[in-house]
């Protein structure tokens, strides 16, 4: 997911840059298209409809989108249909051999910050099988488990990886919230998703499905709430501020802390942040819109903050 669409053209001439190749082909549908064309003899073009039939995808617009991404570097289009270029064939052989699709692995390393669950500063990071994980060595809490593309990880030290991950994660969330697919720039449909991997500690998450490429950007309600300007203001004005914390230290952001499903029909999810004895309650509806931010001090609303 989230391959870099601005990456340099890959596959033109040799040697191929593995990172660029992965970036361009880091998608199951595109790999399937290359493989399907590779099964045909060279110079035997395949018609669009015949090619589409061979790919496990129900949406012809999405299929067309991914096919176009392969033209002209890996796939050529003639009057008779689609065929692999010479670079495409070399690539198909290499992909079949696993040469360029191997994902980097980063051995466990120390991560700055404290565990939101137990408060201990014994966090450990790891990257394997395209997932970035942060676990707490003290209490065993699984803090973070996120699909991160290898391009974010490659050629970076663990410290650089942590910085890059934070920036990448914020950019993904902000784009999706603004209605822009982080992968292709297409429009997205916001919805509440309840079918979630067992290892993720949420009853429901926010999902922005792209209407163009099909990418589903999934994030916590806490991350949507945290980004809201009124919530940022709440934290800025208090000593127990989040502004000097890393993303993975914020329980609302990475865990289910302070997140309550208030209603399922229609959806209403509340996220609460606490600081200096005050509470900031954020309500998010089924369209993933922030409907209300209320700041409460000692059980009473704090009106001076609401105009901000
Ligand atoms: Zn812990
Ligand atoms: Zn998209």
PDB file of N, CA and C and ligand atoms in Angstrom, residues 115 117-120 136 138-141, ligand 1:
ATOM      1  N   UNK A 115       5.369   3.747  27.795  1.00  0.00           N
ATOM      2  CA  UNK A 115       4.185   2.948  27.453  1.00  0.00           C
ATOM      3  C   UNK A 115       2.939   3.623  28.020  1.00  0.00           C
ATOM      4  N   UNK A 117       0.223   2.286  28.648  1.00  0.00           N
ATOM      5  CA  UNK A 117      -0.495   1.368  29.536  1.00  0.00           C
ATOM      6  C   UNK A 117       0.145   1.282  30.914  1.00  0.00           C
ATOM      7  N   UNK A 118       1.472   1.195  30.981  1.00  0.00           N
ATOM      8  CA  UNK A 118       2.119   0.981  32.285  1.00  0.00           C
ATOM      9  C   UNK A 118       3.062   2.115  32.676  1.00  0.00           C
ATOM     10  N   UNK A 119       3.376   3.030  31.760  1.00  0.00           N
ATOM     11  CA  UNK A 119       4.219   4.170  32.097  1.00  0.00           C
ATOM     12  C   UNK A 119       5.713   3.905  32.025  1.00  0.00           C
ATOM     13  N   UNK A 120       6.111   2.650  31.838  1.00  0.00           N
ATOM     14  CA  UNK A 120       7.543   2.318  31.781  1.00  0.00           C
ATOM     15  C   UNK A 120       8.129   2.723  30.424  1.00  0.00           C
ATOM     16  N   UNK A 136       5.662  -3.134  24.393  1.00  0.00           N
ATOM     17  CA  UNK A 136       6.245  -2.734  25.685  1.00  0.00           C
ATOM     18  C   UNK A 136       6.883  -3.959  26.325  1.00  0.00           C
ATOM     19  N   UNK A 138       8.005  -4.072  29.313  1.00  0.00           N
ATOM     20  CA  UNK A 138       7.674  -4.125  30.742  1.00  0.00           C
ATOM     21  C   UNK A 138       6.353  -4.856  30.977  1.00  0.00           C
ATOM     22  N   UNK A 139       5.286  -4.450  30.240  1.00  0.00           N
ATOM     23  CA  UNK A 139       3.965  -5.033  30.538  1.00  0.00           C
ATOM     24  C   UNK A 139       3.450  -5.926  29.409  1.00  0.00           C
ATOM     25  N   UNK A 140       4.185  -5.958  28.309  1.00  0.00           N
ATOM     26  CA  UNK A 140       3.792  -6.841  27.219  1.00  0.00           C
ATOM     27  C   UNK A 140       2.748  -6.258  26.283  1.00  0.00           C
ATOM     28  N   UNK A 141       2.327  -5.009  26.533  1.00  0.00           N
ATOM     29  CA  UNK A 141       1.306  -4.378  25.692  1.00  0.00           C
ATOM     30  C   UNK A 141       1.797  -4.277  24.238  1.00  0.00           C
TER      31      UNK A 141
HETATM   32 ZN1  LIG B   1       3.841  -1.189  29.262  1.00  0.00          ZN
END
